[in-house]
Tab-separated table of C-alpha atoms in Angstrom:
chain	number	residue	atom	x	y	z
A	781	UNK	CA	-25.990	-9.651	17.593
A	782	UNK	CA	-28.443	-8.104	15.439
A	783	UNK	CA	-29.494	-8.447	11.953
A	784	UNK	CA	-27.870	-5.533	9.057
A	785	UNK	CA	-28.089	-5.138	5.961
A	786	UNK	CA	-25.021	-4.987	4.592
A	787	UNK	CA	-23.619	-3.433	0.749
A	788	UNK	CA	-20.236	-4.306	-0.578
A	789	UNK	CA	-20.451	-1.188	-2.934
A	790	UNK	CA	-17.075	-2.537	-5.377
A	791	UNK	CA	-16.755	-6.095	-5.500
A	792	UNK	CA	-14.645	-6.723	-8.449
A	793	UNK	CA	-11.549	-4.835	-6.937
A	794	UNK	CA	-11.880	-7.532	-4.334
A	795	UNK	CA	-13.235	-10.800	-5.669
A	796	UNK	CA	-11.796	-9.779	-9.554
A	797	UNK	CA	-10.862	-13.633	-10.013
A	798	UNK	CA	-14.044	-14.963	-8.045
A	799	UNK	CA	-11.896	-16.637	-5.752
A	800	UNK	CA	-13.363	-16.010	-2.833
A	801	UNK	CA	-15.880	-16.842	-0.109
A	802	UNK	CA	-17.657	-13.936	1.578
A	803	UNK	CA	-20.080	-16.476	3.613
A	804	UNK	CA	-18.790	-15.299	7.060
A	805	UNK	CA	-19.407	-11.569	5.736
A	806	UNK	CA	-22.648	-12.727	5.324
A	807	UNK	CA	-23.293	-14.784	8.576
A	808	UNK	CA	-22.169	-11.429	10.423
A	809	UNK	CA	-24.886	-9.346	9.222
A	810	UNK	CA	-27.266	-12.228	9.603
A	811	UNK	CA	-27.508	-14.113	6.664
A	812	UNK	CA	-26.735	-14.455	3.166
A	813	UNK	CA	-29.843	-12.085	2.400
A	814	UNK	CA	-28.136	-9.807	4.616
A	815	UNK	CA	-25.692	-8.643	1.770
A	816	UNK	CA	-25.437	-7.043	-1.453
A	817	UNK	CA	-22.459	-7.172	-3.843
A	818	UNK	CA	-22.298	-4.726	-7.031
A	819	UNK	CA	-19.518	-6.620	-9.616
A	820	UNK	CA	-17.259	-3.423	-10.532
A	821	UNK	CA	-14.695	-1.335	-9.423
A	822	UNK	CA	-14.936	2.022	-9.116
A	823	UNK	CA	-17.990	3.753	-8.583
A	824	UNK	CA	-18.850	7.221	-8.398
A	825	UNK	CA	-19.104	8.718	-4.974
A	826	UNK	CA	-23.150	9.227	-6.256
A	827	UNK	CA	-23.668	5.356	-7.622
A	828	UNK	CA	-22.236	4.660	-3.866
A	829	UNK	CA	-24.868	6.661	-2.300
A	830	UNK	CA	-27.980	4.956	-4.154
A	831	UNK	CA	-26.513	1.489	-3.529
A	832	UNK	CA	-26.609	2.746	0.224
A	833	UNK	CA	-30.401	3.049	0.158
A	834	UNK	CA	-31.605	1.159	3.199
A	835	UNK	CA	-28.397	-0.089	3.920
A	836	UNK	CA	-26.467	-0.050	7.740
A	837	UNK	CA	-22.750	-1.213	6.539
A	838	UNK	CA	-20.929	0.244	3.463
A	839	UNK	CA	-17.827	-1.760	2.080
A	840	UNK	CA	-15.566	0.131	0.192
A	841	UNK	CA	-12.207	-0.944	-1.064
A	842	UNK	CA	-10.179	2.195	-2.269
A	843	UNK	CA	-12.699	4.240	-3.687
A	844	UNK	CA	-13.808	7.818	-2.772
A	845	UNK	CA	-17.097	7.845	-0.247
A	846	UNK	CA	-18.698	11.789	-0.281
A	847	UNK	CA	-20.194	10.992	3.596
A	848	UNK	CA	-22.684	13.845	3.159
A	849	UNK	CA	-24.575	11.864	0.077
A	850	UNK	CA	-25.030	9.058	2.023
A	851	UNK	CA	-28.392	8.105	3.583
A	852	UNK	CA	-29.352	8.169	7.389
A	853	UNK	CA	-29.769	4.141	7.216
A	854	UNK	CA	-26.161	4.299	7.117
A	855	UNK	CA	-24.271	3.490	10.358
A	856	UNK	CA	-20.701	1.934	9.890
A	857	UNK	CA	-18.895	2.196	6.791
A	858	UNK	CA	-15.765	-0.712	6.927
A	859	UNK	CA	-12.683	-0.433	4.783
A	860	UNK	CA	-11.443	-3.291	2.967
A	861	UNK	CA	-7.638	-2.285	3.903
A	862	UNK	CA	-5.315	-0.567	5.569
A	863	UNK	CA	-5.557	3.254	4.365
A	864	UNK	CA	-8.923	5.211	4.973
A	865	UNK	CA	-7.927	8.685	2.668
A	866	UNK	CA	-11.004	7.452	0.631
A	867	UNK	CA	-13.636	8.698	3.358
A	868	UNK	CA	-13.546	12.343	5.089
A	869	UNK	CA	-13.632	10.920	8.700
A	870	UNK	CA	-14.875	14.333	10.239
A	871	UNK	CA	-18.112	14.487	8.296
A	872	UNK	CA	-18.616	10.724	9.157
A	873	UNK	CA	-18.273	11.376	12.813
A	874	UNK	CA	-20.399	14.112	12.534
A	875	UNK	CA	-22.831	11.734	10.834
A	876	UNK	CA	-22.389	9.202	13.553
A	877	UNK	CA	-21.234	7.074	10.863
A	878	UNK	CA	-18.419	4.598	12.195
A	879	UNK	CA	-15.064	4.146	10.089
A	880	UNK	CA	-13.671	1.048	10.706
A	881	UNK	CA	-10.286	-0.566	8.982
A	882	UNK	CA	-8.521	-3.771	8.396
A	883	UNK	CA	-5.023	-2.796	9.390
A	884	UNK	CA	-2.871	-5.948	9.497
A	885	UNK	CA	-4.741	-8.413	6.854
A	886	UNK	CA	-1.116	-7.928	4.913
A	887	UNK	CA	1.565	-7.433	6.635
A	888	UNK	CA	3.230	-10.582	5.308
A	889	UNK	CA	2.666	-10.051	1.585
A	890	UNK	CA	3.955	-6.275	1.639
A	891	UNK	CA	6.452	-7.002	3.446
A	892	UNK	CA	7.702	-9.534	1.275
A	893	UNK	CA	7.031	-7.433	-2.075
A	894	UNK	CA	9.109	-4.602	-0.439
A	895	UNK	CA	12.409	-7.544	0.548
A	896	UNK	CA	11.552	-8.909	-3.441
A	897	UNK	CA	12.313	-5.626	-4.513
A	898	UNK	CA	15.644	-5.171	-2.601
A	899	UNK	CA	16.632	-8.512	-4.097
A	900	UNK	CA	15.672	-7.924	-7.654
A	901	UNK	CA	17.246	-4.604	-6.882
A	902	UNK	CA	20.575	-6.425	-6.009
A	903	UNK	CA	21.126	-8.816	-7.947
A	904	UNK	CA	19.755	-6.914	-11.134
A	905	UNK	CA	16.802	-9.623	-11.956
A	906	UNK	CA	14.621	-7.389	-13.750
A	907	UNK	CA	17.811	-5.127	-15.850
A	908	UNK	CA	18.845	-8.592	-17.042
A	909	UNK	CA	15.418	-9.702	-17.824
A	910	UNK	CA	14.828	-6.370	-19.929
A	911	UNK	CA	18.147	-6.877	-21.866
A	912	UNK	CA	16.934	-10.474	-22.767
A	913	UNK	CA	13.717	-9.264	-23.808
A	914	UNK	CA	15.204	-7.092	-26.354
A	915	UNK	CA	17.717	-9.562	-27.708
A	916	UNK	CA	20.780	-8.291	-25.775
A	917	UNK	CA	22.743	-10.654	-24.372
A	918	UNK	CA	26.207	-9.097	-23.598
A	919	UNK	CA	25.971	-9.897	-20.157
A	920	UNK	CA	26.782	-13.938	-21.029
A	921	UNK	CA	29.358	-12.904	-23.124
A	922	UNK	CA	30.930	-11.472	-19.858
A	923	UNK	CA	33.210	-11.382	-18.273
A	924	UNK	CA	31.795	-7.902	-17.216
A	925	UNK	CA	28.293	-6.884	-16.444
A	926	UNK	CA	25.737	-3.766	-17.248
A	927	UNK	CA	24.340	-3.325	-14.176
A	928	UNK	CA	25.066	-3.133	-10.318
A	929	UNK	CA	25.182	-6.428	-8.705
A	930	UNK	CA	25.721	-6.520	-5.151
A	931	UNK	CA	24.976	-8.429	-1.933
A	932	UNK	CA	21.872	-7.088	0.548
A	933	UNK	CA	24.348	-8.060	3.834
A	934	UNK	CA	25.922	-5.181	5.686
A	935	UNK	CA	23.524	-2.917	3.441
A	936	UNK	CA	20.885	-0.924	5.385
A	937	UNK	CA	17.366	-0.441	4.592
A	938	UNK	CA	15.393	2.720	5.939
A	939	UNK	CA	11.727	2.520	6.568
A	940	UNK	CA	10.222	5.673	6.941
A	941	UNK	CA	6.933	5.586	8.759
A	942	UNK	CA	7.828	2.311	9.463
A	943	UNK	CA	6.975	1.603	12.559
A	944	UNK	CA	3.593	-0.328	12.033
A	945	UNK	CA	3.466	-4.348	11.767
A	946	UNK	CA	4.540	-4.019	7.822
A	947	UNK	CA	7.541	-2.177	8.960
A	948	UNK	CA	8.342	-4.665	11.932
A	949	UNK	CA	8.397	-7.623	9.259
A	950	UNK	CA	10.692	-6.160	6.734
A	951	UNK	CA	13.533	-5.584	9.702
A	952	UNK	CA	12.876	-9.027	10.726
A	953	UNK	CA	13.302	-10.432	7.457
A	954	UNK	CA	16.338	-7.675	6.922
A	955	UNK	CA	17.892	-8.879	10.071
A	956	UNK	CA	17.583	-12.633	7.894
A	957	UNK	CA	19.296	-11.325	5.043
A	958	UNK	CA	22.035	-9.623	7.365
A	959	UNK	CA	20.454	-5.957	6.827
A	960	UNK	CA	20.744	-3.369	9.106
A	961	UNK	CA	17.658	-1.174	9.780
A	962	UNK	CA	16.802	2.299	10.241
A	963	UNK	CA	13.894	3.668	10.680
A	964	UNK	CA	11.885	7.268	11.204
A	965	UNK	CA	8.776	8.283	12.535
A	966	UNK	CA	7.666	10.616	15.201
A	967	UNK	CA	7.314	7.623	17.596
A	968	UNK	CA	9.862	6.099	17.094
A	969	UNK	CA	12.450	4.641	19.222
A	970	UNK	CA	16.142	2.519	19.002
A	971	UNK	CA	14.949	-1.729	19.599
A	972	UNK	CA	16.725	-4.590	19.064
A	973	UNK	CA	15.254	-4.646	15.968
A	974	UNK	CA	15.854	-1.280	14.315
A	975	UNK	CA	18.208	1.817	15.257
A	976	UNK	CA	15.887	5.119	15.186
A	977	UNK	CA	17.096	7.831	12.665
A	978	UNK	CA	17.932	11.103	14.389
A	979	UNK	CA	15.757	12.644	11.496
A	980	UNK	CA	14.229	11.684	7.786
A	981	UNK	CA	17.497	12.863	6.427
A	982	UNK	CA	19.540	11.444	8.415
A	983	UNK	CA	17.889	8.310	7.289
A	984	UNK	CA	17.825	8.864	3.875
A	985	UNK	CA	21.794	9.746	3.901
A	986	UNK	CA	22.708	6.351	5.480
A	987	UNK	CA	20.200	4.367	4.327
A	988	UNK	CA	21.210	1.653	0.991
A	989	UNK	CA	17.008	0.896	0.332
A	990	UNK	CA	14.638	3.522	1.308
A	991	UNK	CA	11.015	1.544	1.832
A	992	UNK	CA	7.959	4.423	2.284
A	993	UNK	CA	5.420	2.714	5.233
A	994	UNK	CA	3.834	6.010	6.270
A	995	UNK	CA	-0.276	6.716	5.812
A	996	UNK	CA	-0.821	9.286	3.429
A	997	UNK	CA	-2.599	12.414	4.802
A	998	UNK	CA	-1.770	16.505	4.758
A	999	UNK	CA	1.349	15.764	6.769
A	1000	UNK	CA	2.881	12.919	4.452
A	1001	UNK	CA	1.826	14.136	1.391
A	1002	UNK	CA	5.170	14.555	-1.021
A	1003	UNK	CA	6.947	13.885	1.930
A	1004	UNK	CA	9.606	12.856	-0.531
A	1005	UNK	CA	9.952	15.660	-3.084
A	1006	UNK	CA	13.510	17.016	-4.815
A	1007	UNK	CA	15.113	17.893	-1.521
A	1008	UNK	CA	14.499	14.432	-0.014
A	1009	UNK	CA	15.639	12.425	-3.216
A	1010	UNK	CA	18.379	14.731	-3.463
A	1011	UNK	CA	19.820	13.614	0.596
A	1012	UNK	CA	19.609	9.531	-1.183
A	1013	UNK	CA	22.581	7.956	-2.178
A	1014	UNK	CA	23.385	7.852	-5.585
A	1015	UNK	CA	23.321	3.911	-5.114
A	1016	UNK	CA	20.310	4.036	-3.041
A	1017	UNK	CA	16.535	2.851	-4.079
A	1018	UNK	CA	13.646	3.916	-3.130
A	1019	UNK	CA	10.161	1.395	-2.621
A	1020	UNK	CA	7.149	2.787	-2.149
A	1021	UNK	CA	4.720	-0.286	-1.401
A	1022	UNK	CA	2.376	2.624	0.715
A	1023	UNK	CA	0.500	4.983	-0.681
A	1024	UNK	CA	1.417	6.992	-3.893
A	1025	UNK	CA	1.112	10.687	-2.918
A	1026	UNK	CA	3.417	10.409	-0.061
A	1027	UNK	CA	6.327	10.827	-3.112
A	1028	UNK	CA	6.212	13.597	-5.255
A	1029	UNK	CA	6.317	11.528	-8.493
A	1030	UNK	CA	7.123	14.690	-10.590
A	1031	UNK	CA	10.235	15.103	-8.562
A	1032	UNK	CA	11.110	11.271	-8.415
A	1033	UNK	CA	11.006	11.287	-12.084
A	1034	UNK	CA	13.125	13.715	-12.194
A	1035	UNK	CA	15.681	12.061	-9.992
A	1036	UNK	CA	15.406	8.790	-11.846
A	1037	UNK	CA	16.516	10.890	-15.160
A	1038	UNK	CA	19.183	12.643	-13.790
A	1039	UNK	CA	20.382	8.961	-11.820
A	1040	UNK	CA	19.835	11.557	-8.607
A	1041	UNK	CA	18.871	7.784	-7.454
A	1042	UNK	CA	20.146	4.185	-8.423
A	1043	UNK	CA	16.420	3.028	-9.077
A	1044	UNK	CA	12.652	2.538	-7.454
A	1045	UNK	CA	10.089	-0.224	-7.315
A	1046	UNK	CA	6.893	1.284	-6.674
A	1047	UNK	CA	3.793	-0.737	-6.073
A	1048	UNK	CA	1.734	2.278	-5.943
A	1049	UNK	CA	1.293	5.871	-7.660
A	1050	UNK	CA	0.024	9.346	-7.007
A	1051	UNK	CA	-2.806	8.478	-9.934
A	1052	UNK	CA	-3.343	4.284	-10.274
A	1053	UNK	CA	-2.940	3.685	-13.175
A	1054	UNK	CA	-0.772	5.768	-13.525
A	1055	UNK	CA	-1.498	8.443	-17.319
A	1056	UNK	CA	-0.709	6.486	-20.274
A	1057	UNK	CA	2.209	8.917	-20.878
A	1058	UNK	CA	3.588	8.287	-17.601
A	1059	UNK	CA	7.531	8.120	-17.739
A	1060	UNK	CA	7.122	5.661	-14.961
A	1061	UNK	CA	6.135	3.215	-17.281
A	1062	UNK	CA	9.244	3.263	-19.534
A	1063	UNK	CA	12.210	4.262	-17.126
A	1064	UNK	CA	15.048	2.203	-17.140
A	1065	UNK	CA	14.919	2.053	-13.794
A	1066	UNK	CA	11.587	1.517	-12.478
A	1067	UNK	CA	10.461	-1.416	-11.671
A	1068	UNK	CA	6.100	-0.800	-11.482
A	1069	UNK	CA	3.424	-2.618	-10.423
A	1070	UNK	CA	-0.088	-2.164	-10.534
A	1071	UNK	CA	-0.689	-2.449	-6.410
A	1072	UNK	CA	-0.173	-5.969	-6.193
A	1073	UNK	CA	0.878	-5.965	-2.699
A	1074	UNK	CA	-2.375	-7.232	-1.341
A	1075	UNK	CA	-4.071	-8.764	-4.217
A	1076	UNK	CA	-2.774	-12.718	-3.261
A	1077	UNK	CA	-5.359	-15.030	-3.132
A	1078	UNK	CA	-4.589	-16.069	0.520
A	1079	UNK	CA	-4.006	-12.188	1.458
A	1080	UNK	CA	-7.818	-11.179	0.235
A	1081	UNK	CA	-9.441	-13.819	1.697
A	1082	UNK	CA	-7.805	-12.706	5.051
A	1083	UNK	CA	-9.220	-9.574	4.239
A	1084	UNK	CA	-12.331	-10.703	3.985
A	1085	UNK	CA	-12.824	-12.587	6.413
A	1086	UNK	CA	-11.431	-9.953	9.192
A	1087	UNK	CA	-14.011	-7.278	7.612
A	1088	UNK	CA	-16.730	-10.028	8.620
A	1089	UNK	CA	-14.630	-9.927	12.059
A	1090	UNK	CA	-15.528	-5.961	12.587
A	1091	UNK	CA	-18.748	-5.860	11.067
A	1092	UNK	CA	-20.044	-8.701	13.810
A	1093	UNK	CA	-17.802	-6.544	16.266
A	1094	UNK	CA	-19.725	-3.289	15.339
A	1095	UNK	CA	-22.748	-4.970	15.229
A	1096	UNK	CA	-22.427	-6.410	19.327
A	1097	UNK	CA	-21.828	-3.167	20.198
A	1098	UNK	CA	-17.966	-3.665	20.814
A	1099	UNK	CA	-16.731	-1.657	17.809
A	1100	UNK	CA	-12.671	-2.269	16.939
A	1101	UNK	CA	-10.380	-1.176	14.378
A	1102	UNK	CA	-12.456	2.451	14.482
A	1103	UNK	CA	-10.423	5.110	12.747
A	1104	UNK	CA	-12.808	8.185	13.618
A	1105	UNK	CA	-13.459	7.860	17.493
């Protein structure tokens, strides 16, 4: 295939621990002369647009492209992940400019966050590690204990949205632990491995673990507010390992207060980081992470490597993975 010139506009979200290789990123534009990496985070959507200058491949990872500053050299811009809210696909088409993503570089490690945080969630891990932590240690003193403990088999964990290959791992791992799943989306259907809710609250009524797998866009967005939360169990925990503004976080604060909810874990936020006076940060019974779910060694280099994988695609004319046909 032809020669590119490639820019990877925010390199230290990828490679913050210079761990990895990005030689067969290289070999797919042509060469290692063939790309540019620029060592921060988050640029602006205008520091994106110079580094574009005389550049056919953008990319991004999770950071806001304005399409219409971008120059004509640009052709394909390629998504280090999964979602694609960062880039109005509409202007890019009109554009001509390809969107490509890297849907299932993943799967395995968010799925396995989301099944770590129904087993913290069960067997209390981090409520005991918090008591520790502040010199509290009634719980050895027994014989009873603080906190919920309870077995995961016979429970049943809702995915909503959860259709995709993330979703399809957490049932299988579920089905391991003796879970039952249940899961809603407009495509979805009753399997062998999951039992299709009749509707999101009928999900949310039965469901023990509620695990958020949908895309955010205008349809998804607070697509758990009050009235959702409010259908949960009282027992019932909600994960959010997707994207942030699919759950109204004002409401789900709110729910956590008023134990509308037993708990969440939530990889990811409707602001990352989340404000400094977030309550998310201090609740009881939150368990948050900074959107670790695909930031393991192994899991970026997979990354990487399959963005090399659709830039030499894009590049013989065979584009895949395109998210604005």
């Amino acid at each position: 295939h032809r020669r590119a010139a490639a820019c990877l506009v925010n390199a230290a979200r990828l490679d913050f621990d210079a761990k990895l290789d990005l030689s067969k990123i290289a070999d797919a534009c042509g060469g290692a002369s063939c790309l540019t990496r620029h060592d921060d985070s988050t640029p602006s959507p205008a520091v994106i647009a110079t580094r574009a200058t005389n550049h056919d491949i953008l990319i991004t990872k999770e950071v806001p492209v304005d399409v219409h500053l971008l120059p004509p050299s640009v052709k394909l811009i390629c998504e280090a992940g999964t979602g694609y809210n960062n880039v109005d696909l509409d202007a890019a088409k009109r554009r001509g400019i390809v969107v490509c993503n890297v849907p299932t570089y993943s799967t395995d490690a968010v799925a396995h966050l989301v099944v770590t945080h129904v087993l913290n969630f069960s067997a209390s891990i981090v409520h005991q590690q918090r008591m520790l932590a502040r010199g509290d240690r009634s719980n050895f003193a027994g014989p009873k204990l603080t906190h919920a403990h309870d077995e995961v088999g016979g429970k049943t964990i809702g995915l909503v949205g959860g259709t995709g290959a993330i979703g399809a791992k957490v049932a299988d791992i579920a089905a391991a632990l003796g879970m039952k799943t249940l899961v809603w989306s407009r495509r979805a259907t009753t399997t062998a491995r999951w039992e299709a809710a009749r509707s999101l609250h009928d999900l949310l009524e039965r469901s023990d673990y509620v695990s958020v797998h949908c895309p955010l866009n205008a349809e998804t967005r607070h697509l758990i507010d009050a009235v959702a939360l409010g259908k949960m169990k009282k027992t019932a925990y909600l994960i959010n390992t997707a994207r942030g503004g699919v759950v109204c976080e004002e409401d789900l604060v709110d729910a956590l207060k008023k134990g509308t909810i037993a708990g969440a874990g939530l990889d990811v936020q409707e602001m990352e980081p989340p404000p400094e006076d977030s309550p998310l940060y201090t609740l009881p019974n939150v368990i948050l992470t900074p959107h670790i779910g695909w930031k393991r060694v192994e899991t970026r280099q997979r990354l990487m490597d399959m963005v090399a994988e659709n830039i030499a695609a894009f590049l013989d004319g065979k584009p895949v993975n395109v998210v604005n046909p």
